[in-house]
mmCIF file of C-alpha atoms in Angstrom:
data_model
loop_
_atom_site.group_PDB
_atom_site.id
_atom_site.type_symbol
_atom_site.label_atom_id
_atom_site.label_comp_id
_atom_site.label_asym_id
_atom_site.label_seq_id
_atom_site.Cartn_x
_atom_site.Cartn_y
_atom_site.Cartn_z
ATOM 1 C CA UNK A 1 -11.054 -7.126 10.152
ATOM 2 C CA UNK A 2 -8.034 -4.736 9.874
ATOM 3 C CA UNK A 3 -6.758 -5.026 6.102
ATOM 4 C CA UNK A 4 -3.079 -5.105 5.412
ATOM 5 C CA UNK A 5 -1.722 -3.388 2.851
ATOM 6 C CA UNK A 6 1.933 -3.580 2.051
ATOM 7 C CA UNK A 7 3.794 -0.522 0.144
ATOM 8 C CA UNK A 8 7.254 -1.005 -1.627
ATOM 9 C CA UNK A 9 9.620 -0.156 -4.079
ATOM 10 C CA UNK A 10 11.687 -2.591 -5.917
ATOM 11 C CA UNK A 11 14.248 -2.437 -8.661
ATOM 12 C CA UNK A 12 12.959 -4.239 -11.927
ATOM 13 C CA UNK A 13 14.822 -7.450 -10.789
ATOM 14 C CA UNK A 14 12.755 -7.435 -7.640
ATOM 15 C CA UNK A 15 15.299 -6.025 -4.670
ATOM 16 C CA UNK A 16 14.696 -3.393 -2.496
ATOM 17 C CA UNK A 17 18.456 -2.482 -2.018
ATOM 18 C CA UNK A 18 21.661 -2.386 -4.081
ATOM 19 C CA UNK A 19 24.754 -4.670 -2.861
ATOM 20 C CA UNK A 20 26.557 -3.543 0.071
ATOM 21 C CA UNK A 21 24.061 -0.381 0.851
ATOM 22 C CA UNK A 22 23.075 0.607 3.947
ATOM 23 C CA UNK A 23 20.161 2.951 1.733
ATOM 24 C CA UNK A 24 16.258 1.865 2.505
ATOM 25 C CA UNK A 25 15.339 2.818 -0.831
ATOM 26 C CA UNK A 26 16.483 2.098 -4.311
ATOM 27 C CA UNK A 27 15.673 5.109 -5.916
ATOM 28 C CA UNK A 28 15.999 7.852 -2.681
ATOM 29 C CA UNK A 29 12.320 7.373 -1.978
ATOM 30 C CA UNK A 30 10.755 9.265 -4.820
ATOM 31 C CA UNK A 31 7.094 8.148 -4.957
ATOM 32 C CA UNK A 32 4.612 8.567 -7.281
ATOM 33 C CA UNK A 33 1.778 10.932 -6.609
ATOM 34 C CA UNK A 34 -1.541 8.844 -6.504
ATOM 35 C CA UNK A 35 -3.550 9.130 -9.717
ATOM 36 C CA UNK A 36 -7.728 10.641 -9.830
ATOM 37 C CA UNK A 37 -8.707 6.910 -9.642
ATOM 38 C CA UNK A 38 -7.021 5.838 -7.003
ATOM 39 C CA UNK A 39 -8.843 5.980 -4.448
ATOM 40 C CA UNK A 40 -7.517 3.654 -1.751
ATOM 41 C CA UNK A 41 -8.047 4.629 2.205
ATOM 42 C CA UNK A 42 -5.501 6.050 3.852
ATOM 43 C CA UNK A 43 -4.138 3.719 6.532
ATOM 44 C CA UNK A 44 -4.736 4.328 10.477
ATOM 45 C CA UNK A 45 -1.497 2.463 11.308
ATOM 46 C CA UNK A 46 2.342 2.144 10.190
ATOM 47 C CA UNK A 47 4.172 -0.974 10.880
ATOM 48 C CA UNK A 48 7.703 -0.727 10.056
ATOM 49 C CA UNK A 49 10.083 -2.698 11.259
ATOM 50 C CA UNK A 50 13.898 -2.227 13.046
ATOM 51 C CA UNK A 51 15.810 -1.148 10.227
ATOM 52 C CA UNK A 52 12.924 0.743 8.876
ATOM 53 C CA UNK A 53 12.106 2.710 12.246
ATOM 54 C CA UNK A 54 15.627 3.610 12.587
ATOM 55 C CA UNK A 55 16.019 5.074 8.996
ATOM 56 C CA UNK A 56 12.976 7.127 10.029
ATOM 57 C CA UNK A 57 14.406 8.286 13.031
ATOM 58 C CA UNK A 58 17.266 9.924 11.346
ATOM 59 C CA UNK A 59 15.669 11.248 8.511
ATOM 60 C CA UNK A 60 15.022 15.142 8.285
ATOM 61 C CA UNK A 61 11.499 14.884 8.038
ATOM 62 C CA UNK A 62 9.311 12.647 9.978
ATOM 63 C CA UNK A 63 7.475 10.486 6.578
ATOM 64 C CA UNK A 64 4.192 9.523 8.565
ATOM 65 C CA UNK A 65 3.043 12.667 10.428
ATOM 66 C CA UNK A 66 -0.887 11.664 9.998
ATOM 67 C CA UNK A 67 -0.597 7.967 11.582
ATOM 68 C CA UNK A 68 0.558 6.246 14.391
ATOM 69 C CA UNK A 69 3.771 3.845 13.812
ATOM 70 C CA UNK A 70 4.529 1.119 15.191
ATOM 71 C CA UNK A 71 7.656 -0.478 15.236
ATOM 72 C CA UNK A 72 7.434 -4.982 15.383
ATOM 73 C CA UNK A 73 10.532 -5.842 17.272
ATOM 74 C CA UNK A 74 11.352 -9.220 17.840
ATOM 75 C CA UNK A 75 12.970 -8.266 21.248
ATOM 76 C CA UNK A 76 12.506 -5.384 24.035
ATOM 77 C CA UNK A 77 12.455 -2.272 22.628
ATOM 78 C CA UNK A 78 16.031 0.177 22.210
ATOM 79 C CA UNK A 79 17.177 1.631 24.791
ATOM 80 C CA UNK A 80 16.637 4.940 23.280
ATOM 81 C CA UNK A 81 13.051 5.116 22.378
ATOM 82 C CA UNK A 82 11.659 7.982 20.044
ATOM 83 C CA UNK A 83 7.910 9.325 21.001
ATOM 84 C CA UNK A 84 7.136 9.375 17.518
ATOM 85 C CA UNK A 85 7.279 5.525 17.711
ATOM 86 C CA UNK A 86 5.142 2.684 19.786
ATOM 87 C CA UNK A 87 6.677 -0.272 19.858
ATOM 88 C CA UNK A 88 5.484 -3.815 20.215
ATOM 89 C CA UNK A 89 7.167 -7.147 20.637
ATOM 90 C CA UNK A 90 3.723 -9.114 19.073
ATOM 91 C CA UNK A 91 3.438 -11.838 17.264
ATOM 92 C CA UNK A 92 2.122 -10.098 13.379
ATOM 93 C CA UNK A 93 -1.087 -12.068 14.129
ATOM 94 C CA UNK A 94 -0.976 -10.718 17.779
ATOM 95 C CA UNK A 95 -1.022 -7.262 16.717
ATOM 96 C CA UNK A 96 -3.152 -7.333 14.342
ATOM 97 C CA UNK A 97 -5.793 -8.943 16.784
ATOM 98 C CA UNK A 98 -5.225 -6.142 19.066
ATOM 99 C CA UNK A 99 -5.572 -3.512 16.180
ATOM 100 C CA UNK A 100 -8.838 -5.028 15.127
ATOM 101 C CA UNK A 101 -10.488 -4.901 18.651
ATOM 102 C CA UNK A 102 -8.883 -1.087 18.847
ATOM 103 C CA UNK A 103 -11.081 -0.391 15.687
ATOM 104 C CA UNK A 104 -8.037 0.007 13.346
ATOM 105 C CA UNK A 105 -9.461 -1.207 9.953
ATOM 106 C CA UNK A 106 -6.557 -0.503 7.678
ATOM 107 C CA UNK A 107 -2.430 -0.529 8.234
ATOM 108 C CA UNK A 108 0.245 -0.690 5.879
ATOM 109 C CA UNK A 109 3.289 -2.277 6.105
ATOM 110 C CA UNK A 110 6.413 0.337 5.517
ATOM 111 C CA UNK A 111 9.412 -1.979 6.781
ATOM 112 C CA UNK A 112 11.864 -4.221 4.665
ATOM 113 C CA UNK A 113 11.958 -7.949 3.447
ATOM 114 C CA UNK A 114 12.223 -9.548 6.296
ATOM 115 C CA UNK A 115 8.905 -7.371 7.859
ATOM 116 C CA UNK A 116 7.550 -8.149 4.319
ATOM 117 C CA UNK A 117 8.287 -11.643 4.573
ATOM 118 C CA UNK A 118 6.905 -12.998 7.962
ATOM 119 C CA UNK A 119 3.666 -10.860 7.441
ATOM 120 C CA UNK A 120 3.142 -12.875 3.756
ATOM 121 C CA UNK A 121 4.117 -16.142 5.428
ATOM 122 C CA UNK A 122 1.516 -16.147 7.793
ATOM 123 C CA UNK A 123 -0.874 -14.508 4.836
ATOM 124 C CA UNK A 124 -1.457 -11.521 6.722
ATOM 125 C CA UNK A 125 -1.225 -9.117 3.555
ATOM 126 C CA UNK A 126 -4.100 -8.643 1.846
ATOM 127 C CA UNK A 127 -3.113 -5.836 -0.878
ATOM 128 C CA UNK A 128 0.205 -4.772 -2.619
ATOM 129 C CA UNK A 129 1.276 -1.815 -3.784
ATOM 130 C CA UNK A 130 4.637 -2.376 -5.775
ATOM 131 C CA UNK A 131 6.665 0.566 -7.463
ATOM 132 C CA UNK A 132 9.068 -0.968 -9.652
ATOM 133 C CA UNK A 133 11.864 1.212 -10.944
ATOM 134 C CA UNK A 134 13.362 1.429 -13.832
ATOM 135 C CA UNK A 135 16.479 0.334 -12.703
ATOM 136 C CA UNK A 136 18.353 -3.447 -12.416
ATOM 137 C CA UNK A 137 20.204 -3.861 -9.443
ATOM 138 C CA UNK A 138 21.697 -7.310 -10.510
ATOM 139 C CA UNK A 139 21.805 -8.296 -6.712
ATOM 140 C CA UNK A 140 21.016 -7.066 -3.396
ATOM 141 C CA UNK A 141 18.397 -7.610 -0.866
ATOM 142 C CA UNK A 142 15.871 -9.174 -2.755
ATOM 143 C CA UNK A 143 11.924 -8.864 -2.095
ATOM 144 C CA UNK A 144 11.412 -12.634 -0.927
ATOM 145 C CA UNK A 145 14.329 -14.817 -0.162
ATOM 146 C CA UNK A 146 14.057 -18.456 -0.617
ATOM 147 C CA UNK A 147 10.855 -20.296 1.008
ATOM 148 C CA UNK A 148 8.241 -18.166 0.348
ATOM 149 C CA UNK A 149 5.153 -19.516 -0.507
ATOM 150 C CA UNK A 150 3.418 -18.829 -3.280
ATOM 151 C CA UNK A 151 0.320 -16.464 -3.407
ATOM 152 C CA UNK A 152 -2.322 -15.938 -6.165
ATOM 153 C CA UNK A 153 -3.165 -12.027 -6.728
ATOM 154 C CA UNK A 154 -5.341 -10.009 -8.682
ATOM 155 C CA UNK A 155 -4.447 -6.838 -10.295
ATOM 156 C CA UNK A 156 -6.397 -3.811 -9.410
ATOM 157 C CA UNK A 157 -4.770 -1.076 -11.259
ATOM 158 C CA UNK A 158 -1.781 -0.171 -12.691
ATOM 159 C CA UNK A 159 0.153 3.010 -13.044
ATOM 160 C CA UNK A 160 2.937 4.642 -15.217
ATOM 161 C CA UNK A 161 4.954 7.776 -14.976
ATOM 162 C CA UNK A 162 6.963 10.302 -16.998
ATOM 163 C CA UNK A 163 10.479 8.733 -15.354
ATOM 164 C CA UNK A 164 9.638 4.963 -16.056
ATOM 165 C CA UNK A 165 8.560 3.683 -12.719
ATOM 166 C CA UNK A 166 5.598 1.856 -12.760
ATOM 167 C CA UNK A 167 2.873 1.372 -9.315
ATOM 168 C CA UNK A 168 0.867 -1.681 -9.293
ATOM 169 C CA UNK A 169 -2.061 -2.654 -7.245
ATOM 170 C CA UNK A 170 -3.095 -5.553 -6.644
ATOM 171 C CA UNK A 171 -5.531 -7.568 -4.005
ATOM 172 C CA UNK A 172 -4.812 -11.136 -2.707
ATOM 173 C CA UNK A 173 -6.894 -13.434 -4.472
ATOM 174 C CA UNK A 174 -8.442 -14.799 -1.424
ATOM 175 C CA UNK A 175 -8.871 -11.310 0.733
ATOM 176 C CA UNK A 176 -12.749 -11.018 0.427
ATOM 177 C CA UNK A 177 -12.128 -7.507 -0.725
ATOM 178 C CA UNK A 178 -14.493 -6.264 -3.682
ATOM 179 C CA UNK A 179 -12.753 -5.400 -6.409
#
């Protein structure tokens, strides 16, 4: 089975962007170094979505240059197409069917809410690694909007750093992963 694990970073008050900001990150992407215990797999596969591909086609430096990307449209893909990108038009189920019969065991999810939010909605996610900032937003684009269903998790491990963030792990509480 091909484990999901989704990365983010949220303000304190839960969004992932200030009002009126075009920015994908809160805090201009700073994240913290892993500690000695963590010890979590690296992932095969990145699944960002629209906005998240094109803020990574811009930036300076490509941020996955280990992995292949993929980039869950919910149309055709652009007209201009970047190499460093696949692109799929797949159900979340859908591809992850097709990455488990490729022999992908592990992808993370790198794209905003709404990626975020369909993937949990159909319980596709099995861990969650959160890096709340210290910082409150007061508004914004928030994690989860209204609707989403609620989820039991477990925490795995949690992390704090010299400028106040703090990285939490945690595990679905149904994912049939060992803690």
């Amino acid at each position: 089975m091909t484990s999901v694990v989704c990365s983010v970073t949220v303000s304190l008050d839960g969004f992932l962007i200030p009002p009126g900001s075009a920015r994908e990150e809160i805090d201009g992407g700073r994240t913290p170094l892993p500690e000695p215990g963590d010890r979590l797999p690296a992932p095969e596969v990145i699944i960002v979505g629209r906005h998240t591909a094109a803020a990574a086609r811009r930036a300076a430096h490509w941020p996955w240059p280990q992995q292949t990307v993929i980039a869950l449209l919910h149309s055709e893909s652009p007209a201009e197409r970047d190499a460093r990108l696949c692109y799929s038009t797949e159900t979340p189920s859908g591809l992850l069917a097709r990455l488990q019969r490729d022999g992908i065991t592990r992808a993370q999810l790198a794209g905003g809410s709404t990626l975020i939010s369909v993937f949990h909605a159909a319980g596709l996610i099995d861990e969650w690694l959160l890096r709340v900032a210290p910082v409150l937003l007061g508004g914004g684009r928030p994690l989860f909007g209204p609707g989403t269903h609620p989820s039991t998790l477990a925490l795995v491990h949690a992390w704090g750093y010299p400028d106040g963030a703090v990285r939490l792990h945690y595990r679905r509480g149904d994912a049939g992963i060992p803690a």
